[in-house]
Amino acid sequence: MARHRASGGIQMSRQITLAVIGLGSMGLGMARSALKAGHLVRGYDINPGVLETFRNEGGEVAPTPAAAAAGADIAVVVVVNAAQTQAVLFGEAGIVTAMRPGSVVVSCATISPAEAKSFAERTEAAGLLYLDGPISGGSKKANSGELTFMASGSTEAFEAARPALDAMAGTVYQLGEQAGIGSSFKIVNQLLAGVHIAAACEAITFAKSLDLDISRVFDVITKSAGNSWMFENRVPHVLEGDYTPHSAVSIFTKDLGIVSDIGRAQKFPLPITAAALQLFIMTEAAGMGRDDDSSVARLLAQIAGLQLPGMPDKV
């Protein structure tokens, strides 16, 4: 089941107190969307600068995840990986012991289905609801409240999370009642996203090797059958020489690593995923792990002795 709302508008629901844990490129936009919807929003992040930004925009800030979530109806956890999710949920300053029974945790990180099931069981044992709610759409859609949620959980969890979903999502897929289903859908998405990014970077760098005007290549390919969402979204970063991390290389080292681990456990061959994963690992090993994932193009250019925009001049 999928629920949609009109693009560009906030669907108003009852005002609630909402905590957003992790104000990175996605979380900050999600918190802003909740503020626009009229909710009281508390944010937590390890970066003092982003906390100050959020405070200046009308949000409340908290010194720990537990302080952000204390008394909140909904806590949306938008961190990087399973280790960070576990620490936010169950660590020394974790949110699970700070929230009222019957409130809901929406977990948005890309993690393995097994980890999602484990976190749900532990959260529900503490008297809370848990929504396995990975997201897709990028920072722009986070800011406009138009993310896609690939979510699974109980009917009660969806209902409790509805005010946050209404504020943050353009489309919510209700994919089942068990945690782990949402994460399974997201990991399929990440397989495709990572492969498409790697292919886009390879294609635009190959075009450079042919001495083509890569801006012209971008124009032609985006109107042709070889286009993909990732080609259209990531290649402009290469053309501009701007590798500001809207989505970092290390994200796909992690996510394609999860795909690879699942495939190995199931004895399912993933040869294209494996090739893309190695490109991200190589790019991270070359010192670009925190840069935009389109940095795969820079790695290939370095190997081939090519000059892309933003790269230092060859001596």
C-alpha positions as CSV (number, residue, x, y, z in Angstrom):
1,M,0.0,0.0,0.0
2,A,1.3,3.5,-0.8
3,R,0.0,6.8,0.4
4,H,0.7,9.9,-1.6
5,R,0.1,13.6,-1.1
6,A,0.2,16.6,-3.3
7,S,3.7,17.8,-4.2
8,G,5.0,20.9,-2.5
9,G,2.4,21.2,0.2
10,I,2.4,20.2,3.9
11,Q,-0.5,18.0,5.0
12,M,-1.5,19.4,8.4
13,S,-2.2,17.0,11.2
14,R,-2.5,17.4,15.0
15,Q,0.4,19.2,16.6
16,I,2.8,17.0,18.4
17,T,6.3,17.1,20.0
18,L,8.8,15.5,17.7
19,A,12.5,14.7,18.2
20,V,14.9,14.4,15.2
21,I,18.1,12.7,16.1
22,G,20.7,13.4,13.5
23,L,20.6,16.8,11.7
24,G,22.8,15.9,8.7
25,S,21.9,16.5,5.1
26,M,18.7,14.5,5.4
27,G,17.8,15.0,9.0
28,L,18.0,18.8,9.0
29,G,15.6,19.0,6.1
30,M,13.2,16.6,7.8
31,A,13.3,18.6,11.0
32,R,12.6,21.8,8.9
33,S,9.6,20.1,7.3
34,A,8.2,19.2,10.7
35,L,8.6,22.8,11.8
36,K,6.8,24.0,8.7
37,A,3.9,21.6,9.6
38,G,3.5,23.4,13.0
39,H,5.0,20.8,15.3
40,L,7.3,21.4,18.2
41,V,10.6,19.9,17.1
42,R,13.7,19.2,19.2
43,G,16.9,18.3,17.4
44,Y,20.1,16.6,18.4
45,D,23.4,16.3,16.5
46,I,27.1,16.0,17.4
47,N,27.8,19.0,15.2
48,P,27.4,22.3,17.3
49,G,27.2,24.3,14.1
50,V,24.1,22.5,12.7
51,L,22.5,22.8,16.1
52,E,22.9,26.5,16.0
53,T,21.5,26.6,12.5
54,F,18.4,24.7,13.6
55,R,18.0,26.9,16.7
56,N,18.1,30.0,14.5
57,E,15.3,28.5,12.3
58,G,12.9,28.0,15.2
59,G,13.8,24.5,16.5
60,E,14.7,23.5,20.0
61,V,18.1,21.8,20.5
62,A,19.1,19.3,23.1
63,P,22.4,18.2,24.5
64,T,21.8,14.4,24.2
65,P,19.4,12.1,22.2
66,A,17.6,11.3,25.5
67,A,17.0,15.0,26.2
68,A,15.6,15.5,22.7
69,A,13.3,12.6,23.0
70,A,12.1,13.1,26.6
71,G,8.3,13.5,26.4
72,A,8.2,13.4,22.6
73,D,5.4,11.7,20.8
74,I,7.7,10.7,17.9
75,A,11.4,10.3,17.6
76,V,12.8,10.2,14.1
77,V,16.3,8.7,14.0
78,V,18.3,9.8,11.0
79,V,21.8,8.6,11.6
80,V,24.3,6.9,9.3
81,N,24.4,3.2,10.2
82,A,23.3,0.4,12.6
83,A,26.0,1.1,15.2
84,Q,24.9,4.7,15.5
85,T,21.2,3.7,15.5
86,Q,21.9,1.2,18.3
87,A,23.7,3.9,20.3
88,V,20.9,6.4,19.9
89,L,18.3,3.9,20.9
90,F,19.9,2.0,23.7
91,G,23.2,3.8,24.6
92,E,24.0,5.6,27.8
93,A,22.0,8.7,26.6
94,G,19.6,6.6,24.5
95,I,16.1,7.6,23.7
96,V,14.2,4.4,24.5
97,T,14.3,4.9,28.2
98,A,13.5,8.6,27.9
99,M,10.2,8.2,25.9
100,R,6.7,7.6,27.2
101,P,5.1,4.1,26.7
102,G,3.1,4.1,23.5
103,S,5.2,6.7,21.7
104,V,6.9,5.7,18.5
105,V,10.5,5.5,17.1
106,V,10.9,5.9,13.3
107,S,14.3,4.5,12.3
108,C,15.5,5.9,9.0
109,A,19.1,4.6,8.6
110,T,19.9,2.0,5.9
111,I,20.6,-1.1,7.9
112,S,20.2,-4.8,7.4
113,P,16.8,-6.4,7.8
114,A,18.1,-8.5,10.7
115,E,19.3,-5.4,12.5
116,A,15.9,-3.7,12.0
117,K,14.1,-6.7,13.4
118,S,16.4,-6.8,16.5
119,F,16.0,-3.1,17.2
120,A,12.3,-3.4,16.8
121,E,12.1,-6.2,19.3
122,R,14.2,-4.4,21.9
123,T,12.3,-1.1,21.4
124,E,8.9,-2.8,21.7
125,A,10.0,-4.7,24.8
126,A,10.5,-1.3,26.4
127,G,6.8,-0.4,25.7
128,L,7.4,1.7,22.6
129,L,6.3,1.4,19.0
130,Y,8.9,1.0,16.2
131,L,8.6,1.8,12.5
132,D,11.2,0.5,10.2
133,G,11.2,3.6,8.0
134,P,14.2,4.0,5.6
135,I,14.0,7.0,3.3
136,S,14.9,8.0,-0.2
137,G,14.8,11.2,-2.2
138,G,17.9,13.2,-1.2
139,S,18.4,16.5,0.7
140,K,16.2,18.6,-1.6
141,K,13.2,16.4,-1.0
142,A,13.9,16.3,2.7
143,N,13.7,20.1,2.8
144,S,10.5,20.1,0.8
145,G,8.8,17.4,2.8
146,E,8.6,15.0,-0.2
147,L,10.7,12.0,0.8
148,T,9.7,8.5,0.0
149,F,9.4,6.2,3.1
150,M,9.7,2.5,2.6
151,A,8.2,1.5,5.9
152,S,7.0,-1.5,7.8
153,G,5.6,-2.0,11.2
154,S,2.3,-2.4,13.1
155,T,-0.8,-0.5,12.3
156,E,-0.4,1.2,15.6
157,A,3.1,2.3,14.8
158,F,2.0,3.8,11.4
159,E,-0.8,5.6,13.1
160,A,1.4,7.0,15.9
161,A,4.0,8.2,13.3
162,R,1.4,9.7,11.0
163,P,2.1,13.4,12.0
164,A,5.8,13.0,11.2
165,L,5.1,11.1,7.9
166,D,2.6,13.7,6.8
167,A,5.2,16.5,7.3
168,M,8.2,14.7,5.9
169,A,6.9,12.4,3.1
170,G,5.5,12.8,-0.4
171,T,4.9,9.0,-0.6
172,V,4.7,6.5,2.2
173,Y,4.8,2.8,1.3
174,Q,3.2,0.5,3.9
175,L,5.1,-2.6,3.1
176,G,4.1,-5.0,5.9
177,E,3.6,-5.4,9.6
178,Q,7.1,-6.7,10.4
179,A,10.2,-4.6,10.9
180,G,12.8,-5.6,8.4
181,I,10.6,-5.5,5.4
182,G,11.1,-1.8,4.9
183,S,14.9,-2.3,5.2
184,S,14.8,-5.1,2.7
185,F,13.1,-2.8,0.1
186,K,15.6,-0.1,0.9
187,I,18.6,-2.4,0.4
188,V,17.3,-3.3,-3.1
189,N,17.0,0.4,-3.8
190,Q,20.6,1.0,-2.6
191,L,21.9,-1.8,-4.8
192,L,20.5,0.0,-7.8
193,A,21.5,3.5,-6.6
194,G,25.1,2.4,-6.0
195,V,25.5,0.6,-9.3
196,H,23.9,3.6,-11.2
197,I,26.2,6.1,-9.5
198,A,29.3,4.0,-10.4
199,A,28.1,3.6,-14.0
200,A,27.3,7.3,-14.3
201,C,30.8,8.2,-13.1
202,E,32.4,5.6,-15.4
203,A,30.5,6.9,-18.4
204,I,31.2,10.6,-17.9
205,T,34.9,9.9,-17.3
206,F,35.0,7.6,-20.3
207,A,33.5,10.4,-22.3
208,K,36.3,12.6,-21.1
209,S,38.9,10.0,-22.3
210,L,37.3,10.3,-25.8
211,D,38.0,14.1,-25.7
212,L,34.3,14.9,-25.7
213,D,32.7,18.0,-24.3
214,I,31.3,16.4,-21.1
215,S,28.7,19.1,-20.6
216,R,27.4,18.3,-24.1
217,V,27.5,14.6,-23.2
218,F,25.4,15.3,-20.2
219,D,22.8,17.2,-22.4
220,V,22.6,14.4,-24.9
221,I,22.5,11.5,-22.5
222,T,19.8,13.0,-20.3
223,K,17.6,13.1,-23.4
224,S,18.5,9.6,-24.5
225,A,17.8,6.0,-23.4
226,G,21.1,5.7,-21.5
227,N,19.9,8.2,-18.9
228,S,19.2,7.3,-15.3
229,W,18.1,9.3,-12.2
230,M,21.6,9.0,-10.8
231,F,23.3,10.1,-14.0
232,E,21.0,13.2,-14.1
233,N,21.5,14.0,-10.4
234,R,25.2,13.2,-9.9
235,V,27.0,14.2,-13.1
236,P,26.3,17.9,-12.5
237,H,28.5,17.6,-9.4
238,V,31.3,16.4,-11.7
239,L,30.7,19.1,-14.3
240,E,30.8,21.8,-11.5
241,G,33.8,20.2,-9.8
242,D,31.8,20.4,-6.6
243,Y,32.1,17.4,-4.4
244,T,30.3,18.7,-1.3
245,P,28.9,15.6,0.2
246,H,25.1,15.5,-0.4
247,S,25.7,11.7,-0.1
248,A,29.1,10.6,0.8
249,V,31.2,7.8,-0.8
250,S,31.3,6.1,2.6
251,I,27.5,5.7,2.5
252,F,27.8,3.4,-0.5
253,T,30.8,1.5,0.9
254,K,28.4,0.7,3.8
255,D,25.2,0.1,1.9
256,L,26.7,-2.1,-0.9
257,G,28.6,-3.9,1.8
258,I,25.3,-4.8,3.4
259,V,24.0,-6.0,0.0
260,S,27.1,-8.1,-0.4
261,D,26.9,-9.6,3.0
262,I,23.3,-10.6,2.4
263,G,24.1,-12.1,-1.0
264,R,27.0,-14.1,0.5
265,A,24.8,-15.4,3.3
266,Q,22.1,-16.5,0.9
267,K,24.6,-17.8,-1.7
268,F,23.1,-15.3,-4.2
269,P,25.5,-14.0,-6.9
270,L,25.9,-10.2,-7.1
271,P,28.6,-9.6,-9.6
272,I,27.6,-6.1,-10.7
273,T,27.2,-5.0,-7.0
274,A,30.6,-6.4,-6.3
275,A,32.3,-4.3,-9.0
276,A,30.5,-1.1,-7.9
277,L,31.4,-1.8,-4.3
278,Q,35.1,-2.1,-5.2
279,L,34.9,1.3,-6.9
280,F,33.5,2.9,-3.8
281,I,36.1,1.2,-1.6
282,M,38.9,2.4,-3.9
283,T,37.6,5.9,-3.8
284,E,37.4,5.9,0.0
285,A,40.9,4.4,0.2
286,A,42.1,7.3,-2.0
287,G,41.0,9.7,0.7
288,M,37.6,10.8,-0.6
289,G,35.3,8.8,1.7
290,R,33.7,11.9,3.1
291,D,33.3,13.6,-0.3
292,D,30.3,13.3,-2.6
293,D,29.7,9.8,-4.0
294,S,30.3,11.3,-7.5
295,S,34.0,11.3,-6.5
296,V,34.2,7.9,-8.1
297,A,34.6,9.9,-11.3
298,R,37.7,11.6,-9.8
299,L,39.2,8.3,-8.9
300,L,38.8,7.0,-12.4
301,A,40.2,10.2,-13.8
302,Q,43.2,9.9,-11.6
303,I,43.8,6.4,-12.7
304,A,43.5,7.3,-16.4
305,G,45.5,10.6,-16.1
306,L,42.5,12.7,-17.0
307,Q,41.6,16.2,-15.8
308,L,38.0,16.7,-14.7
309,P,36.6,20.1,-13.4
310,G,37.8,20.8,-9.8
311,M,40.8,18.5,-10.0
312,P,44.2,20.1,-9.4
313,D,46.2,20.9,-12.5
314,K,48.7,18.2,-13.4
315,V,52.3,19.3,-12.9
